[in-house]
Amino acid sequence: MVTLNVNGVRHEVQAPDDTPLLYVLRNDLHLVGPQFGCGLAQCGACAVLIDGKEVRSCITAISSVGNQEITTLEGLPARWAKQKGLSAEDAKNTLHPVQQAWIEEQTPQCGFCQNGMMIKATELLESNPQPSLAQIKEAFTTSGVSPNLCRCGTYVAIIESVKHAAEIMAKGR
Ligand code: FES
Ligand code: FES
């Protein structure tokens, strides 16, 4: 049995130690933000934050996570609310600025890759609230184990959405 801390809740999971975190998130905890794309750490669709770092859950064994904090797409609103010190009531009606920007910019096409794109954007903006264009491109291409891939070609929209999310975050809403 492995205990996982996911979106602020501890879960005891009955699965072999080498089970990929993605399988547990989707099949046991019913968190379907992370997607199974390649299963080989080559696309980013399965990304989650582990202690604030973007990690490919398709190749992450549950036994390797320990007590670290896992945040999925579903946990981004609460993550933002906690960072901003919002009340529980306000937190219920809050989206993470990255999610808000993605909606306002109408970023996705088919949407399959966009979980990973929003997780990567969150990782970037938490460490660099005002990234340059070059830094945004670097984050999505060479900063991780592989580029974050989008078969629909939404890359330009993603860059605009990251800039928009940075503006929302700067306003603190
Ligand atoms: S499904 Fe994990 S990186 Fe592609
Ligand atoms: S929006 Fe379709 S794969 Fe990215």
PDB file of N, CA and C and ligand atoms in Angstrom, residues 35-39 41-46 56 58, ligand 1:
ATOM      1  N   GLN A  35      -3.688  13.203 -18.896  1.00  0.00           N
ATOM      2  CA  GLN A  35      -4.069  12.317 -20.000  1.00  0.00           C
ATOM      3  C   GLN A  35      -2.960  11.317 -20.305  1.00  0.00           C
ATOM      4  N   PHE A  36      -3.350  10.156 -20.830  1.00  0.00           N
ATOM      5  CA  PHE A  36      -2.362   9.203 -21.340  1.00  0.00           C
ATOM      6  C   PHE A  36      -2.127   9.528 -22.813  1.00  0.00           C
ATOM      7  N   GLY A  37      -0.971  10.105 -23.100  1.00  0.00           N
ATOM      8  CA  GLY A  37      -0.631  10.416 -24.487  1.00  0.00           C
ATOM      9  C   GLY A  37       0.298   9.366 -25.040  1.00  0.00           C
ATOM     10  N   CYS A  38       1.585   9.483 -24.685  1.00  0.00           N
ATOM     11  CA  CYS A  38       2.596   8.561 -25.212  1.00  0.00           C
ATOM     12  C   CYS A  38       2.950   7.451 -24.225  1.00  0.00           C
ATOM     13  N   GLY A  39       2.845   7.757 -22.932  1.00  0.00           N
ATOM     14  CA  GLY A  39       3.260   6.792 -21.911  1.00  0.00           C
ATOM     15  C   GLY A  39       4.761   6.652 -21.786  1.00  0.00           C
ATOM     16  N   ALA A  41       6.993   9.628 -21.468  1.00  0.00           N
ATOM     17  CA  ALA A  41       7.599  10.922 -21.092  1.00  0.00           C
ATOM     18  C   ALA A  41       7.987  11.765 -22.288  1.00  0.00           C
ATOM     19  N   GLN A  42       7.282  11.574 -23.413  1.00  0.00           N
ATOM     20  CA  GLN A  42       7.679  12.271 -24.636  1.00  0.00           C
ATOM     21  C   GLN A  42       6.698  13.347 -25.092  1.00  0.00           C
ATOM     22  N   CYS A  43       5.577  13.542 -24.375  1.00  0.00           N
ATOM     23  CA  CYS A  43       4.590  14.510 -24.897  1.00  0.00           C
ATOM     24  C   CYS A  43       4.118  15.521 -23.860  1.00  0.00           C
ATOM     25  N   GLY A  44       4.024  15.144 -22.615  1.00  0.00           N
ATOM     26  CA  GLY A  44       3.591  16.069 -21.562  1.00  0.00           C
ATOM     27  C   GLY A  44       2.118  16.009 -21.206  1.00  0.00           C
ATOM     28  N   ALA A  45       1.331  15.210 -21.909  1.00  0.00           N
ATOM     29  CA  ALA A  45      -0.116  15.189 -21.658  1.00  0.00           C
ATOM     30  C   ALA A  45      -0.472  14.750 -20.239  1.00  0.00           C
ATOM     31  N   CYS A  46       0.408  13.963 -19.632  1.00  0.00           N
ATOM     32  CA  CYS A  46       0.127  13.375 -18.317  1.00  0.00           C
ATOM     33  C   CYS A  46       0.669  14.213 -17.152  1.00  0.00           C
ATOM     34  N   ARG A  56       6.258  14.067 -15.338  1.00  0.00           N
ATOM     35  CA  ARG A  56       5.469  13.198 -16.231  1.00  0.00           C
ATOM     36  C   ARG A  56       4.963  12.004 -15.420  1.00  0.00           C
ATOM     37  N   CYS A  58       3.243   9.537 -16.258  1.00  0.00           N
ATOM     38  CA  CYS A  58       3.193   8.239 -16.937  1.00  0.00           C
ATOM     39  C   CYS A  58       4.415   7.386 -16.651  1.00  0.00           C
TER      40      CYS A  58
HETATM   41  S1  FES B   1       1.749  10.472 -21.572  1.00  0.00           S
HETATM   42 FE1  FES B   1       3.300  11.072 -20.207  1.00  0.00          FE
HETATM   43  S2  FES B   1       4.623  12.304 -21.386  1.00  0.00           S
HETATM   44 FE2  FES B   1       3.206  11.532 -22.847  1.00  0.00          FE
END
